Tab-separated table of C-alpha atoms and ligand atoms in Angstrom:
chain	number	residue	atom	x	y	z
K	760	MET	CA	87.548	106.453	117.426
K	761	LYS	CA	89.083	102.976	117.670
K	762	ILE	CA	88.576	101.070	114.426
K	763	LEU	CA	89.099	97.365	113.785
K	764	ALA	CA	89.263	96.808	110.019
K	765	ILE	CA	89.156	93.635	107.955
K	766	GLU	CA	90.279	93.248	104.327
K	767	THR	CA	89.909	90.051	102.269
K	768	SER	CA	89.143	91.238	98.726
K	769	CYS	CA	91.922	89.235	97.053
K	770	ASP	CA	94.768	87.075	98.354
K	771	GLU	CA	95.853	89.008	101.445
K	772	THR	CA	94.112	88.338	104.744
K	773	ALA	CA	94.508	91.611	106.622
K	774	ILE	CA	93.328	93.031	109.941
K	775	SER	CA	94.313	96.443	111.295
K	776	LYS	CA	93.629	98.495	114.381
K	777	VAL	CA	93.628	102.235	113.892
K	778	VAL	CA	92.838	105.140	116.205
K	779	ALA	CA	91.266	107.882	114.110
K	780	THR	CA	90.789	111.493	115.178
K	781	GLY	CA	90.152	114.868	113.507
K	782	THR	CA	87.536	116.175	111.134
K	783	ILE	CA	86.495	115.082	107.684
K	784	LYS	CA	88.714	117.838	106.228
K	785	SER	CA	91.677	116.882	108.340
K	786	PRO	CA	91.526	113.275	109.569
K	787	ARG	CA	94.450	111.794	111.497
K	788	PHE	CA	95.309	108.156	111.935
K	789	LYS	CA	97.433	106.304	114.472
K	790	VAL	CA	98.161	102.725	113.462
K	791	ALA	CA	98.074	100.300	116.408
K	792	ALA	CA	98.335	97.136	114.285
K	793	ASN	CA	98.734	96.359	110.575
K	794	GLU	CA	98.706	92.583	110.109
K	795	ILE	CA	98.833	90.974	106.686
K	796	SER	CA	98.974	87.287	105.926
K	797	SER	CA	99.835	86.701	102.294
K	798	GLN	CA	98.584	83.651	100.401
K	799	ILE	CA	101.147	84.010	97.602
K	800	ASN	CA	102.670	80.582	98.173
K	801	ILE	CA	99.265	78.906	97.954
K	802	HIS	CA	98.234	80.546	94.663
K	803	ARG	CA	101.676	80.590	93.017
K	804	PRO	CA	101.422	77.063	91.528
K	805	PHE	CA	98.230	78.197	89.727
K	806	GLY	CA	99.852	81.352	88.306
K	807	GLY	CA	97.118	83.550	89.816
K	808	VAL	CA	94.564	83.806	92.612
K	809	VAL	CA	92.026	80.951	92.858
K	810	PRO	CA	88.904	82.567	94.421
K	811	ASN	CA	87.615	79.576	96.404
K	812	LEU	CA	91.057	78.739	97.706
K	813	ALA	CA	91.419	82.368	98.782
K	814	LYS	CA	88.087	82.181	100.632
K	815	ARG	CA	89.093	79.043	102.494
K	816	GLU	CA	92.465	80.517	103.497
K	817	HIS	CA	90.846	83.753	104.697
K	818	GLU	CA	88.461	81.735	106.864
K	819	ILE	CA	91.387	79.870	108.398
K	820	ASN	CA	93.580	82.953	108.874
K	821	LEU	CA	91.125	85.556	110.172
K	822	PRO	CA	90.535	84.095	113.668
K	823	ILE	CA	94.262	83.387	114.098
K	824	ILE	CA	95.287	86.930	113.162
K	825	LEU	CA	92.574	88.441	115.363
K	826	ALA	CA	93.575	86.402	118.410
K	827	ASN	CA	97.215	87.477	117.967
K	828	LEU	CA	96.171	91.123	117.796
K	829	ASP	CA	94.484	91.399	121.164
K	830	LYS	CA	97.620	92.699	122.864
K	831	LYS	CA	98.290	95.392	120.267
K	832	GLY	CA	97.021	98.942	120.872
K	833	PHE	CA	93.521	98.504	122.302
K	834	LYS	CA	91.710	95.294	123.241
K	835	ASN	CA	89.813	93.884	120.270
K	836	LYS	CA	86.447	94.165	121.984
K	837	ASP	CA	87.104	97.827	122.841
K	838	ALA	CA	86.881	98.827	119.174
K	839	ASP	CA	84.241	101.521	118.564
K	840	LEU	CA	83.669	100.480	114.964
K	841	ILE	CA	84.225	97.327	112.928
K	842	ALA	CA	85.002	97.933	109.228
K	843	VAL	CA	85.063	95.457	106.375
K	844	THR	CA	85.757	95.623	102.642
K	845	VAL	CA	82.557	94.891	100.665
K	846	GLY	CA	84.013	95.340	97.159
K	847	PRO	CA	85.330	95.483	94.545
K	848	GLY	CA	87.222	92.184	94.559
K	849	LEU	CA	86.728	88.439	94.288
K	850	GLU	CA	83.283	87.713	95.718
K	851	PRO	CA	84.095	84.413	97.489
K	852	ALA	CA	87.074	86.140	99.113
K	853	LEU	CA	84.912	89.107	100.146
K	854	TRP	CA	82.292	86.800	101.693
K	855	ALA	CA	84.876	85.405	104.081
K	856	GLY	CA	85.719	88.856	105.494
K	857	ILE	CA	82.110	90.014	105.576
K	858	GLY	CA	80.861	86.894	107.394
K	859	PHE	CA	83.668	87.172	109.940
K	860	ALA	CA	83.062	90.909	110.499
K	861	LYS	CA	79.317	90.400	110.957
K	862	ASN	CA	79.887	87.817	113.675
K	863	LEU	CA	82.416	90.037	115.371
K	864	ALA	CA	80.098	93.063	115.368
K	865	LYS	CA	77.376	90.911	116.921
K	866	GLU	CA	79.694	89.420	119.535
K	867	TYR	CA	81.204	92.798	120.519
K	868	LYS	CA	77.859	94.641	120.088
K	869	LYS	CA	79.558	97.272	117.923
K	870	PRO	CA	78.486	99.010	114.693
K	871	LEU	CA	79.720	97.522	111.409
K	872	ILE	CA	80.536	99.602	108.329
K	873	GLY	CA	81.080	98.350	104.758
K	874	VAL	CA	84.025	99.937	102.932
K	875	ASN	CA	84.925	100.402	99.262
K	876	HIS	CA	88.377	98.877	98.655
K	877	MET	CA	89.269	101.543	96.070
K	878	ALA	CA	88.395	104.327	98.521
K	879	GLY	CA	90.845	102.578	100.864
K	880	HIS	CA	93.589	102.859	98.219
K	881	LEU	CA	92.649	106.481	97.545
K	882	TYR	CA	92.951	107.448	101.231
K	883	SER	CA	96.141	105.451	101.820
K	884	PRO	CA	98.393	108.555	101.415
K	885	LEU	CA	96.687	110.002	104.525
K	886	LEU	CA	98.166	107.227	106.681
K	887	PRO	CA	101.342	108.002	108.661
K	888	GLN	CA	104.392	108.526	106.435
K	889	LYS	CA	107.548	110.625	106.042
K	890	ASN	CA	105.901	113.200	103.786
K	891	LYS	CA	104.151	115.481	106.282
K	892	ALA	CA	102.841	117.926	103.642
K	893	LYS	CA	99.101	118.455	103.580
K	894	LEU	CA	97.184	117.365	100.505
K	895	SER	CA	95.947	120.388	98.578
K	896	PHE	CA	92.993	120.312	96.240
K	897	PRO	CA	91.941	120.024	93.503
K	898	ALA	CA	93.966	116.867	92.938
K	899	ILE	CA	94.283	114.178	90.306
K	900	ALA	CA	94.507	110.630	91.644
K	901	LEU	CA	95.807	107.647	89.709
K	902	ILE	CA	94.779	104.356	91.314
K	903	VAL	CA	96.697	101.422	89.847
K	904	SER	CA	96.090	97.890	91.057
K	905	GLY	CA	95.641	94.325	89.871
K	906	GLY	CA	92.025	94.932	88.889
K	907	HIS	CA	91.835	98.690	88.244
K	908	THR	CA	93.460	101.637	86.520
K	909	ILE	CA	91.471	104.747	87.395
K	910	LEU	CA	92.014	108.501	87.074
K	911	LEU	CA	89.966	110.689	89.411
K	912	ASN	CA	89.534	114.443	89.487
K	913	ILE	CA	89.274	115.194	93.195
K	914	LYS	CA	87.592	118.293	94.602
K	915	ASP	CA	88.095	117.354	98.251
K	916	LEU	CA	88.357	114.197	100.379
K	917	THR	CA	84.741	113.231	99.741
K	918	HIS	CA	83.961	114.553	96.246
K	919	TRP	CA	85.462	113.322	92.987
K	920	LYS	CA	84.688	112.441	89.416
K	921	LYS	CA	86.090	109.549	87.440
K	922	ILE	CA	87.740	110.980	84.310
K	923	GLY	CA	89.419	107.851	82.970
K	924	GLU	CA	89.820	104.114	83.435
K	925	THR	CA	91.100	101.120	81.547
K	926	VAL	CA	88.975	99.844	78.686
K	927	ASP	CA	90.478	96.343	78.999
K	928	ASP	CA	93.245	95.034	81.301
K	929	ALA	CA	94.345	96.856	84.451
K	930	VAL	CA	98.007	97.835	84.499
K	931	GLY	CA	98.765	95.411	87.378
K	932	GLU	CA	97.160	92.650	85.337
K	933	ALA	CA	99.422	93.570	82.392
K	934	PHE	CA	102.486	93.343	84.673
K	935	ASP	CA	101.288	89.938	85.914
K	936	LYS	CA	100.562	88.623	82.396
K	937	VAL	CA	103.872	89.822	80.940
K	938	ALA	CA	105.642	88.218	83.893
K	939	ARG	CA	103.932	84.949	83.079
K	940	LEU	CA	105.081	85.244	79.451
K	941	LEU	CA	108.614	85.651	80.783
K	942	GLU	CA	108.080	82.626	83.052
K	943	LEU	CA	108.437	84.697	86.212
K	944	PRO	CA	106.510	83.632	89.332
K	945	TYR	CA	103.210	85.147	90.498
K	946	PRO	CA	102.642	87.969	91.398
K	947	GLY	CA	104.550	89.318	88.439
K	948	GLY	CA	104.655	93.057	89.191
K	949	PRO	CA	107.560	93.017	91.649
K	950	GLU	CA	109.384	90.375	89.540
K	951	ILE	CA	109.187	92.558	86.410
K	952	GLU	CA	110.474	95.529	88.400
K	953	LYS	CA	113.428	93.499	89.692
K	954	LEU	CA	114.332	92.115	86.266
K	955	ALA	CA	113.839	95.503	84.560
K	956	LYS	CA	116.675	96.957	86.678
K	957	LEU	CA	119.094	94.751	84.704
K	958	GLY	CA	117.720	95.698	81.282
K	959	ASP	CA	117.679	98.602	78.811
K	960	PRO	CA	114.297	100.386	78.764
K	961	LYS	CA	115.057	101.673	75.248
K	962	ALA	CA	115.907	98.233	73.826
K	963	ILE	CA	112.438	97.594	72.362
K	964	ASP	CA	109.971	100.253	71.259
K	965	PHE	CA	106.701	98.784	72.572
K	966	PRO	CA	103.516	100.776	71.813
K	967	ARG	CA	102.238	103.482	74.193
K	968	PRO	CA	98.499	102.720	73.956
K	969	MET	CA	95.950	105.560	74.050
K	970	LEU	CA	98.582	108.308	74.185
K	971	LYS	CA	97.545	109.816	70.865
K	972	GLN	CA	93.952	110.103	72.076
K	973	LEU	CA	95.157	112.439	74.823
K	974	ASN	CA	94.841	115.326	72.393
K	975	GLU	CA	91.131	114.549	72.188
K	976	GLY	CA	90.795	114.790	75.979
K	977	ASN	CA	90.476	111.016	76.372
K	978	PHE	CA	91.900	109.890	79.713
K	979	ASN	CA	91.125	106.206	79.355
K	980	PHE	CA	93.809	103.520	79.333
K	981	SER	CA	94.311	100.238	77.476
K	982	PHE	CA	96.944	97.667	78.369
K	983	ALA	CA	95.791	94.532	76.545
K	984	GLY	CA	97.485	95.625	73.286
K	985	LEU	CA	100.780	96.312	75.036
K	986	LYS	CA	100.725	92.827	76.563
K	987	THR	CA	99.964	91.337	73.108
K	988	SER	CA	102.915	93.254	71.605
K	989	VAL	CA	105.157	91.616	74.192
K	990	LEU	CA	103.651	88.232	73.299
K	991	TYR	CA	104.385	88.755	69.569
K	992	TYR	CA	107.864	90.056	70.296
K	993	LEU	CA	108.667	86.926	72.296
K	994	ARG	CA	107.173	84.705	69.608
K	995	ASP	CA	109.374	86.341	66.952
K	996	HIS	CA	112.617	86.746	68.911
K	997	TYR	CA	112.780	83.942	71.465
K	998	PRO	CA	114.977	81.975	72.038
K	999	SER	CA	117.679	84.582	71.855
K	1000	ALA	CA	121.455	84.465	72.261
K	1001	ASP	CA	121.350	87.830	74.054
K	1002	LYS	CA	121.836	87.189	77.774
K	1003	ASN	CA	119.963	90.431	78.546
K	1004	PHE	CA	116.989	89.416	76.409
K	1005	ALA	CA	114.411	88.903	79.179
K	1006	ALA	CA	115.675	91.908	81.180
K	1007	ASN	CA	115.399	94.130	78.092
K	1008	VAL	CA	111.826	92.964	77.471
K	1009	ALA	CA	110.902	93.625	81.125
K	1010	ALA	CA	112.561	97.069	81.147
K	1011	SER	CA	111.028	98.112	77.804
K	1012	PHE	CA	107.548	96.920	78.812
K	1013	GLN	CA	107.772	98.725	82.163
K	1014	GLN	CA	108.956	101.886	80.406
K	1015	ALA	CA	106.001	101.809	77.981
K	1016	ALA	CA	103.462	101.283	80.803
K	1017	VAL	CA	105.030	103.982	83.005
K	1018	ASP	CA	105.204	106.475	80.098
K	1019	VAL	CA	101.471	106.155	79.496
K	1020	LEU	CA	100.528	106.374	83.197
K	1021	VAL	CA	102.723	109.418	83.856
K	1022	LYS	CA	101.850	111.334	80.671
K	1023	LYS	CA	98.099	110.852	81.090
K	1024	THR	CA	98.141	111.775	84.784
K	1025	ILE	CA	100.221	114.916	84.261
K	1026	ARG	CA	98.057	116.005	81.329
K	1027	ALA	CA	94.925	115.498	83.446
K	1028	ALA	CA	96.481	117.543	86.264
K	1029	GLU	CA	97.206	120.368	83.797
K	1030	GLU	CA	93.812	120.253	82.164
K	1031	PHE	CA	91.835	120.172	85.424
K	1032	GLY	CA	93.992	122.756	87.208
K	1033	ALA	CA	95.139	120.341	89.925
K	1034	ARG	CA	97.529	121.364	92.708
K	1035	SER	CA	98.425	117.794	93.728
K	1036	VAL	CA	98.860	114.398	92.145
K	1037	ILE	CA	98.081	111.236	94.129
K	1038	LEU	CA	99.512	107.863	93.122
K	1039	CYS	CA	98.249	104.760	94.951
K	1040	GLY	CA	97.307	101.069	94.615
K	1041	GLY	CA	99.489	97.957	94.379
K	1042	VAL	CA	101.349	99.033	91.229
K	1043	ALA	CA	102.390	102.245	93.006
K	1044	ALA	CA	104.775	99.994	94.946
K	1045	ASN	CA	106.816	100.091	91.715
K	1046	ASN	CA	109.737	102.421	92.459
K	1047	TYR	CA	110.305	103.299	88.835
K	1048	LEU	CA	106.678	104.446	88.441
K	1049	ARG	CA	106.811	106.390	91.722
K	1050	SER	CA	110.066	108.173	90.914
K	1051	SER	CA	109.009	108.930	87.314
K	1052	MET	CA	105.700	110.399	88.504
K	1053	LYS	CA	107.398	112.335	91.292
K	1054	ASP	CA	110.022	113.808	88.934
K	1055	GLN	CA	107.419	114.817	86.386
K	1056	CYS	CA	105.263	116.404	89.107
K	1057	LYS	CA	108.264	118.450	90.206
K	1058	THR	CA	108.970	119.600	86.648
K	1059	SER	CA	105.317	120.498	86.082
K	1060	GLY	CA	104.744	122.172	89.470
K	1061	PHE	CA	102.389	119.685	91.169
K	1062	LYS	CA	102.696	118.399	94.736
K	1063	PHE	CA	103.140	114.624	94.737
K	1064	PHE	CA	101.475	112.258	97.237
K	1065	SER	CA	101.785	108.538	97.597
K	1066	PRO	CA	101.401	106.261	100.636
K	1067	ALA	CA	104.224	104.810	102.708
K	1068	PHE	CA	105.519	101.738	100.867
K	1069	GLU	CA	103.629	99.168	103.002
K	1070	TYR	CA	100.263	100.815	102.299
K	1071	ASN	CA	100.458	100.586	98.489
K	1072	THR	CA	99.506	96.923	98.234
K	1073	ASP	CA	96.404	95.557	99.933
K	1074	ASN	CA	96.125	96.141	103.688
K	1075	ALA	CA	93.385	96.748	106.244
K	1076	THR	CA	94.835	100.011	107.585
K	1077	MET	CA	93.647	101.853	104.468
K	1078	ILE	CA	90.224	100.236	104.999
K	1079	ALA	CA	90.118	101.696	108.516
K	1080	ALA	CA	90.993	105.142	107.105
K	1081	ALA	CA	88.206	104.928	104.528
K	1082	ALA	CA	85.814	103.626	107.217
K	1083	TYR	CA	86.467	106.694	109.398
K	1084	ILE	CA	85.858	109.129	106.558
K	1085	GLN	CA	82.736	107.235	105.434
K	1086	TYR	CA	81.519	107.183	109.053
K	1087	LEU	CA	81.924	110.962	109.387
K	1088	GLN	CA	80.099	111.340	106.070
K	1089	LYS	CA	77.330	109.030	107.335
K	1090	LYS	CA	77.831	107.115	104.088
K	1091	LYS	CA	76.477	103.577	104.370
K	1092	LEU	CA	77.246	100.808	101.903
K	1093	PRO	CA	75.247	97.571	101.986
K	1094	ILE	CA	77.082	94.865	103.989
K	1095	LYS	CA	77.065	92.553	100.998
K	1096	ALA	CA	79.855	91.426	98.671
K	1097	ASN	CA	79.885	93.447	95.443
K	1098	GLY	CA	82.703	92.316	93.178
K	1099	ASN	CA	82.168	95.222	90.784
K	1100	LEU	CA	81.582	98.041	93.260
K	1101	SER	CA	82.725	101.266	91.647
K	1102	ILE	CA	84.396	104.218	93.315
S	418	KG4	O1	96.301	96.829	95.176
S	418	KG4	P1	96.793	95.461	95.061
S	418	KG4	O2	97.660	94.918	96.158
S	418	KG4	O3	95.604	94.450	94.878
S	418	KG4	C1	94.478	94.789	94.103
S	418	KG4	O4	93.617	95.540	94.625
S	418	KG4	O5	94.479	94.363	92.936
S	418	KG4	O6	97.573	95.355	93.655
S	418	KG4	C2	98.141	94.155	93.222
S	418	KG4	C3	98.811	94.404	91.891
S	418	KG4	C4	99.301	93.109	91.236
S	418	KG4	O7	98.941	93.120	89.875
S	418	KG4	C5	100.813	93.216	91.419
S	418	KG4	O8	101.556	92.553	90.415
S	418	KG4	C6	101.020	94.713	91.333
S	418	KG4	O9	99.947	95.257	92.069
S	418	KG4	N1	102.297	95.127	91.916
S	418	KG4	C7	103.297	95.676	91.196
S	418	KG4	C8	104.383	95.851	92.093
S	418	KG4	N2	103.999	95.401	93.332
S	418	KG4	C9	102.716	94.964	93.201
S	418	KG4	N3	103.373	96.024	89.904
S	418	KG4	C10	104.524	96.563	89.469
S	418	KG4	N4	105.615	96.721	90.243
S	418	KG4	C11	105.584	96.402	91.561
S	418	KG4	N5	106.651	96.590	92.331
S	419	ZN	ZN1	93.901	96.663	96.150
């Protein structure tokens, strides 16, 4: 099945072409095109994504990207299925993709399927990558992005139960807010990671929120308090004569966030008898988080799965993967923007 997928839930305008084969238990994906146009430079002066600006940019970019794609893989109009993200995300941004996809489906006379963005992240480890091992179930998945921090107990590719999520800020949001406190540019996640490499992760003992509650079987997260601790620390210690000051704050914050994510995920994997651990979503692009989770999985005897680096942050290839699985499941989502769509 040739799938043309469109993703506009936040500030990346993305279109992919994927050829999907195989069954619902063992889907396979060949990526013919994975185009992403980032709006970072447009939103950077505002320190975050401005929804209506994002919508306007998506509307400008989508036809340009599509026209450039016609020579890649299959001809655009030969797609068997058009897929589009319907949520969660910024609603004005979602509208742009949905409106474009609807017109395309009409023009090409092809079926249109609405896709859950978080399901896209969840399936991203199934896309081509170096790790050829097959996912074994049950699995625990940690999805970490700018808007979500979710732990899922996964029975198979189409059945799961949410066992934990953030009660306030998502971990990506915490990275972005701490970066802003340190006067680093948007998006802050990669900037914190870069700066943290120069600092001492043990320099400051920031709190590890919700770790104590693990003993009560609580798999929820909270990152607002950790961000506030950084705020108070800066208020009390800045300016500082220490030339490593900012790097130490970045490294210590990252260490606290990673500690909580890894400990909770591993404990969930133990408690629910998982064979694999899946780590995905934009924050999974953080090498320190990936290597910490991978090492801990090895120590604890779990197989570790994460997507190829380019499929961690938002892309339309993961939307095509989710579209194929949803299509085989005959699962239909309304073709309507739903900013709060849950997984
Ligand atoms: O999945 P994603 O691309 O978009 C959403 O669905 O939200 O995730 C974006 C989030 C942002 O908060 C960004 O700062 C964070 O992922 N992020 C990172 C890194 N790369 C992206 N956070 C920490 N370290 C990184 N290297
Ligand atoms: Zn995302």
